[in-house]
PDB file of C-alpha atoms in Angstrom:
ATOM      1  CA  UNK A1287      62.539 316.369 274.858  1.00  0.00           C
ATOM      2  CA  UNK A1288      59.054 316.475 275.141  1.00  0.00           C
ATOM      3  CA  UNK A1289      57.671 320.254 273.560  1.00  0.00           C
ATOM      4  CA  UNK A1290      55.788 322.596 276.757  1.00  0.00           C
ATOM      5  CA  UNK A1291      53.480 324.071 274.617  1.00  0.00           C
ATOM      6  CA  UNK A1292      51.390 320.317 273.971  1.00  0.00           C
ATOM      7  CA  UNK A1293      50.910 319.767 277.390  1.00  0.00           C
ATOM      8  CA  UNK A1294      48.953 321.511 280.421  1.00  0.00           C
ATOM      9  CA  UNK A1295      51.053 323.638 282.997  1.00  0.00           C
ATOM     10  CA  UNK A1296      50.053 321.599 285.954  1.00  0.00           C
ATOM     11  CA  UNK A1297      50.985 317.982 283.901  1.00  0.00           C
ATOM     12  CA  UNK A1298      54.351 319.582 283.489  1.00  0.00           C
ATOM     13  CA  UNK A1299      54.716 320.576 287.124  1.00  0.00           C
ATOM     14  CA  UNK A1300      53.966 316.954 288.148  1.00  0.00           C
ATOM     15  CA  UNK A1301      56.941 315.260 285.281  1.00  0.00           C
ATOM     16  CA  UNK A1302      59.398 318.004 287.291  1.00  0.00           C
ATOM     17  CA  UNK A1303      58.117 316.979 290.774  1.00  0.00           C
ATOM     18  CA  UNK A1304      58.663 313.187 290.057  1.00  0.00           C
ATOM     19  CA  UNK A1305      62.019 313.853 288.662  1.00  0.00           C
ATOM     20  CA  UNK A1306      60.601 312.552 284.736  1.00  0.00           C
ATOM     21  CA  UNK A1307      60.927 316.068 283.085  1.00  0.00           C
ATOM     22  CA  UNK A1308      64.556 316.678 283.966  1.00  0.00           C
ATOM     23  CA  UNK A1309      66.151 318.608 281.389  1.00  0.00           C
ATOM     24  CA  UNK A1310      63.040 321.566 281.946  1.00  0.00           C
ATOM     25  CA  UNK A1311      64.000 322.812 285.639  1.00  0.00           C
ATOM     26  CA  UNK A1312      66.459 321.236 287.888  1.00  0.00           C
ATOM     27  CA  UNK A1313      66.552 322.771 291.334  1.00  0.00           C
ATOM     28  CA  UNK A1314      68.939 323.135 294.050  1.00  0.00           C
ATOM     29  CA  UNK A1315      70.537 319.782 295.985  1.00  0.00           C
ATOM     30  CA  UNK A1316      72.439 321.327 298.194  1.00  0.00           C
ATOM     31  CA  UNK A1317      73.396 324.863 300.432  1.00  0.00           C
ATOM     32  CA  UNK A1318      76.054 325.310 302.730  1.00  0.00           C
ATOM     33  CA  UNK A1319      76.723 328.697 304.661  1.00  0.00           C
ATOM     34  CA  UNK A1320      79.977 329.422 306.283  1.00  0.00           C
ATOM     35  CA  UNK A1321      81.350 331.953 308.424  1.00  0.00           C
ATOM     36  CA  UNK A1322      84.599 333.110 307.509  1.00  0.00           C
ATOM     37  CA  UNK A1323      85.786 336.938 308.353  1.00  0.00           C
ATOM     38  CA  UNK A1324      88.245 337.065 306.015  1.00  0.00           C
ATOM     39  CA  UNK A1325      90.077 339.146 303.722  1.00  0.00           C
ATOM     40  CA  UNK A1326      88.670 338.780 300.050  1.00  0.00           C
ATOM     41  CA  UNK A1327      92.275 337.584 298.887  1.00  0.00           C
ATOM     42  CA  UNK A1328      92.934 335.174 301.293  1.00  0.00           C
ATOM     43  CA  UNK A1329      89.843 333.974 301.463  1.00  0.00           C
ATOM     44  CA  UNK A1330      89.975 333.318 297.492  1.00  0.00           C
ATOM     45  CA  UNK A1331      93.569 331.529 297.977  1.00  0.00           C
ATOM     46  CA  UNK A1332      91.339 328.980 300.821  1.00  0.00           C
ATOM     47  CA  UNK A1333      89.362 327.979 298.004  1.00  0.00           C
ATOM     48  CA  UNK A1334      91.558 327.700 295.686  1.00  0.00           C
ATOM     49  CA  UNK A1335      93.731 325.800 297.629  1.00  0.00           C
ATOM     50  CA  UNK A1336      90.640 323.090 298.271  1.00  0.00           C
ATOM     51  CA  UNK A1337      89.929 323.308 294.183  1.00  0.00           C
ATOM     52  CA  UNK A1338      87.605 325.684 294.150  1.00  0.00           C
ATOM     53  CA  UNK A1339      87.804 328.412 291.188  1.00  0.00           C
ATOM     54  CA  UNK A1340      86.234 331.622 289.821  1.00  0.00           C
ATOM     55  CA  UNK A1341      84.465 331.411 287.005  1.00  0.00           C
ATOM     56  CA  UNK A1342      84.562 334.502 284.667  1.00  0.00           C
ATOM     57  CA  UNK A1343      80.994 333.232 282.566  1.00  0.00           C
ATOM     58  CA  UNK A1344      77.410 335.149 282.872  1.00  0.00           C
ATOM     59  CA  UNK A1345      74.489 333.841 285.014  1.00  0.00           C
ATOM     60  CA  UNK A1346      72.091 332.083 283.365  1.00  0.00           C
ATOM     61  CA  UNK A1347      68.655 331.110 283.787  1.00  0.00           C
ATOM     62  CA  UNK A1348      69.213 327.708 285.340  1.00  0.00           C
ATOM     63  CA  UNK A1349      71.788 330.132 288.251  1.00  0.00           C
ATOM     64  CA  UNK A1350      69.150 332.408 288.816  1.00  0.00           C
ATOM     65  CA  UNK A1351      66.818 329.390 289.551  1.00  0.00           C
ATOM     66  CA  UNK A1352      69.823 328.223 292.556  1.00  0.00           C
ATOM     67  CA  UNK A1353      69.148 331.933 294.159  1.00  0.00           C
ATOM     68  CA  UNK A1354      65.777 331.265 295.508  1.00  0.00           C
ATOM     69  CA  UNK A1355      67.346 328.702 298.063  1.00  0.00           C
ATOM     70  CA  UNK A1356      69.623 331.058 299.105  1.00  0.00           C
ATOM     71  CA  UNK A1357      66.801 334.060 299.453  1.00  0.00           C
ATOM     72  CA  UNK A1358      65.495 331.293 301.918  1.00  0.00           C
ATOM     73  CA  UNK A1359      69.104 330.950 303.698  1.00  0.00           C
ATOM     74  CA  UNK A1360      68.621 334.641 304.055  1.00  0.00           C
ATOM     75  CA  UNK A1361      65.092 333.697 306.261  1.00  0.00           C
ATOM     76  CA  UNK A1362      66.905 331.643 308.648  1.00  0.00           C
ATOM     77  CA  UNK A1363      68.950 333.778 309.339  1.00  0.00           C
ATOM     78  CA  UNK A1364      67.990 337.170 309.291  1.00  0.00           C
ATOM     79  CA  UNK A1365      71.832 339.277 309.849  1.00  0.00           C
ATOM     80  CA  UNK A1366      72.859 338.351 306.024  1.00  0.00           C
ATOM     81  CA  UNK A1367      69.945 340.619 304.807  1.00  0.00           C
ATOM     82  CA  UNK A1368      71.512 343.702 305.699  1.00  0.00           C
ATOM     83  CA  UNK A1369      75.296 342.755 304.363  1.00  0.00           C
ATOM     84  CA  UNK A1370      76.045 343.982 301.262  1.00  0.00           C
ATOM     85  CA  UNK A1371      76.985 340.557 298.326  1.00  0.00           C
ATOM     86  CA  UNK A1372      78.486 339.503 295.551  1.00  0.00           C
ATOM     87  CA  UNK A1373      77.338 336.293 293.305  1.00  0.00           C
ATOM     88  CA  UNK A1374      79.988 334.415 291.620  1.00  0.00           C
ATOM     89  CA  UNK A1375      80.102 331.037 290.075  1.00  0.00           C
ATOM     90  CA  UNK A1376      82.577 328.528 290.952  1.00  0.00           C
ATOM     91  CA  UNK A1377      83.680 325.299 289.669  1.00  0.00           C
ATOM     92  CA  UNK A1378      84.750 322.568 291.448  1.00  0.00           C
ATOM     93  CA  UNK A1379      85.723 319.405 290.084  1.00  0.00           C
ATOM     94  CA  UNK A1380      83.182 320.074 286.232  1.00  0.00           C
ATOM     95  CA  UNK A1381      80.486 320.920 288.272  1.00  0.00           C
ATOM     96  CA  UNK A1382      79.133 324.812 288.735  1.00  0.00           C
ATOM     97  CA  UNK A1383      78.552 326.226 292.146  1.00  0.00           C
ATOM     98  CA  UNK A1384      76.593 329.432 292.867  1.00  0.00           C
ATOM     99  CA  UNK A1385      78.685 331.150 295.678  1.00  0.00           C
ATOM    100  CA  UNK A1386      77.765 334.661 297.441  1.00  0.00           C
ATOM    101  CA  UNK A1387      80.155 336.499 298.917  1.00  0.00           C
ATOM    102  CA  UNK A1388      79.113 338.223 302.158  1.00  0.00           C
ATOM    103  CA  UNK A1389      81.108 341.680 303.111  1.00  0.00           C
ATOM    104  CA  UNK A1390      81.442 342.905 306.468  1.00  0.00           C
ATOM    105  CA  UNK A1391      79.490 346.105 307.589  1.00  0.00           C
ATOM    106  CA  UNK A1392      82.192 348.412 308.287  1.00  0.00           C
ATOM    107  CA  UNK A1393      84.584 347.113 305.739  1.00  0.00           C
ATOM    108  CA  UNK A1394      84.618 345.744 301.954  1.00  0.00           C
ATOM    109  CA  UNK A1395      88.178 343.702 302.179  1.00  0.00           C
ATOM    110  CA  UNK A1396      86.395 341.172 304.632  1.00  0.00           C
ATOM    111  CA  UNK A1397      84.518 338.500 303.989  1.00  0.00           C
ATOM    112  CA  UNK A1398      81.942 338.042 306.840  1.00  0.00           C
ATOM    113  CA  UNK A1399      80.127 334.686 305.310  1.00  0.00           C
ATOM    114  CA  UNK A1400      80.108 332.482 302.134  1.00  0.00           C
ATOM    115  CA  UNK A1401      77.257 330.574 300.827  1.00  0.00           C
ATOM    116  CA  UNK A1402      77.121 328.023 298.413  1.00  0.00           C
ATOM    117  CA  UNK A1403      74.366 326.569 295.848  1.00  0.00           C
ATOM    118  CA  UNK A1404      75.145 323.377 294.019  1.00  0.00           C
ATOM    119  CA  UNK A1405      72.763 320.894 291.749  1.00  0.00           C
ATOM    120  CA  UNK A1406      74.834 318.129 292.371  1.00  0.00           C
ATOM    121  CA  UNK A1407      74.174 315.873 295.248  1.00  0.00           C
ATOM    122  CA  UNK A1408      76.995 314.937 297.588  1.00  0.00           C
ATOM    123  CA  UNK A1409      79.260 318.179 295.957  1.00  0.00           C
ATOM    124  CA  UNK A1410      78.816 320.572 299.641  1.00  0.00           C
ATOM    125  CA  UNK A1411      79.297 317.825 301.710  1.00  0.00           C
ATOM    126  CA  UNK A1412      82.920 317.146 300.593  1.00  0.00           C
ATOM    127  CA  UNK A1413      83.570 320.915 299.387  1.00  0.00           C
ATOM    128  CA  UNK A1414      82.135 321.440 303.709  1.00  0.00           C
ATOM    129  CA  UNK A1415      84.562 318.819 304.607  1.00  0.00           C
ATOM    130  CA  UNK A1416      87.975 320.266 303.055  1.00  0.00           C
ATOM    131  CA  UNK A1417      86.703 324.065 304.268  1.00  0.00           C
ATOM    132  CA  UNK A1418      86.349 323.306 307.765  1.00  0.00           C
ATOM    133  CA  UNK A1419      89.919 321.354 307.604  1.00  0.00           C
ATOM    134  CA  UNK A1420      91.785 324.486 306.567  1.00  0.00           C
ATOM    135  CA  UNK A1421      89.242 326.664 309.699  1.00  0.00           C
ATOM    136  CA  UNK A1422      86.142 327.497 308.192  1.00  0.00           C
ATOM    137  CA  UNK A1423      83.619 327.583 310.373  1.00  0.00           C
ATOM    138  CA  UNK A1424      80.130 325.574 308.972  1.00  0.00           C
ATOM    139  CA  UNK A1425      76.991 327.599 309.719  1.00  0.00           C
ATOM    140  CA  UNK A1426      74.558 325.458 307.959  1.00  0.00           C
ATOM    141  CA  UNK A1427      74.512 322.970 305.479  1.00  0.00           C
ATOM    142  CA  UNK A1428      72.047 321.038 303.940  1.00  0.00           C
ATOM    143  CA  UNK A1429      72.496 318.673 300.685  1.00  0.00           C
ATOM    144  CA  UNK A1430      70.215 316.082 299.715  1.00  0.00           C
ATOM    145  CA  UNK A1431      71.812 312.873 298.793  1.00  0.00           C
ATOM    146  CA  UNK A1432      69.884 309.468 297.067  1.00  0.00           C
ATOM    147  CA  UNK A1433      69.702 306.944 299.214  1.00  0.00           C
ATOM    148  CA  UNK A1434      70.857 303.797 297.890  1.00  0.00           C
ATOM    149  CA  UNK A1435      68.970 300.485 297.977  1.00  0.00           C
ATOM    150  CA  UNK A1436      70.235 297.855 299.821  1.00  0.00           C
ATOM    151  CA  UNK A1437      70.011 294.619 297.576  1.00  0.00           C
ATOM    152  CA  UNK A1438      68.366 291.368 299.365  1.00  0.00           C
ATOM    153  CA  UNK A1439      70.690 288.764 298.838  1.00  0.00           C
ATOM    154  CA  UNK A1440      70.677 285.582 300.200  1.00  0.00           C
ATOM    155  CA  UNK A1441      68.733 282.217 299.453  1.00  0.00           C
ATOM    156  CA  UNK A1442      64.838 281.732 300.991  1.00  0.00           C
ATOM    157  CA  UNK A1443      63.887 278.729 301.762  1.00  0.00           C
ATOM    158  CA  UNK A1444      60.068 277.445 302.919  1.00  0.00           C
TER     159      UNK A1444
END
């Protein structure tokens, strides 16, 4: 790993834009919002059930990093400002997802909404697939997935 303090801010900036500095800030790949109106217990149980879990360790920096996309969630849609939250982390499958629970207004045993924040690429897409099976409804949803390069095969001949 290459040290921070040896190179210029901005040169740094450009290694994490082009994906070359990695292991210094990796950002979100994926947010999914669902509506759900729900009590909190059987709302856990759905995700369980899909292989979801709770996850009883502290945020760290590289969570609090995943928040910002969903403080821009928040801007599309204006209602979740004024519900009250909780942030949890959730694992599904070895790899960490940054949920926040959404409680309805008038009371604290429903979920209204549930958003999620993964790194991985390709993780909401199938976690969206197996919630809406069981009657989630999907809000939103965006995850950003490589897109693979088709090989040229074949024989050219002039």
């Amino acid at each position: 790993m290459i040290p921070i303090g040896r190179f210029n801010r901005k040169i740094v900036d450009v290694f994490i834009a082009k994906g070359v500095y990695m292991n210094r800030a990796r950002g979100a790949r994926g947010v999914a919002l669902f509506r759900v109106d729900k009590d909190v217990d059987l709302t856990l149980l759905d995700l369980e059930l899909i292989g979801l879990y709770l996850i009883r360790s502290p945020f760290r920096g590289k969570h609090y990093r995943l928040l910002r996309a969903l403080k821009e969630l928040e801007d599309i849609k204006p209602e979740l400002k004024d519900l009250t939250y909780n942030l949890s982390l959730m694992q599904y499958k070895a790899v960490i997802l940054v949920c926040k629970f959404y409680y309805d207004r008038l009371s604290e045993d429903i979920i209204k909404y549930v958003a999620f924040v993964s790194q991985n690429p390709g993780i909401l897409t199938r976690v969206s697939k197996e919630l809406v099976k069981i009657g989630w409804k999907r809000e939103f949803i965006l995850d950003i997935v490589p897109v693979k390069r088709r090989k040229l095969t074949g024989r050219f001949r002039y």
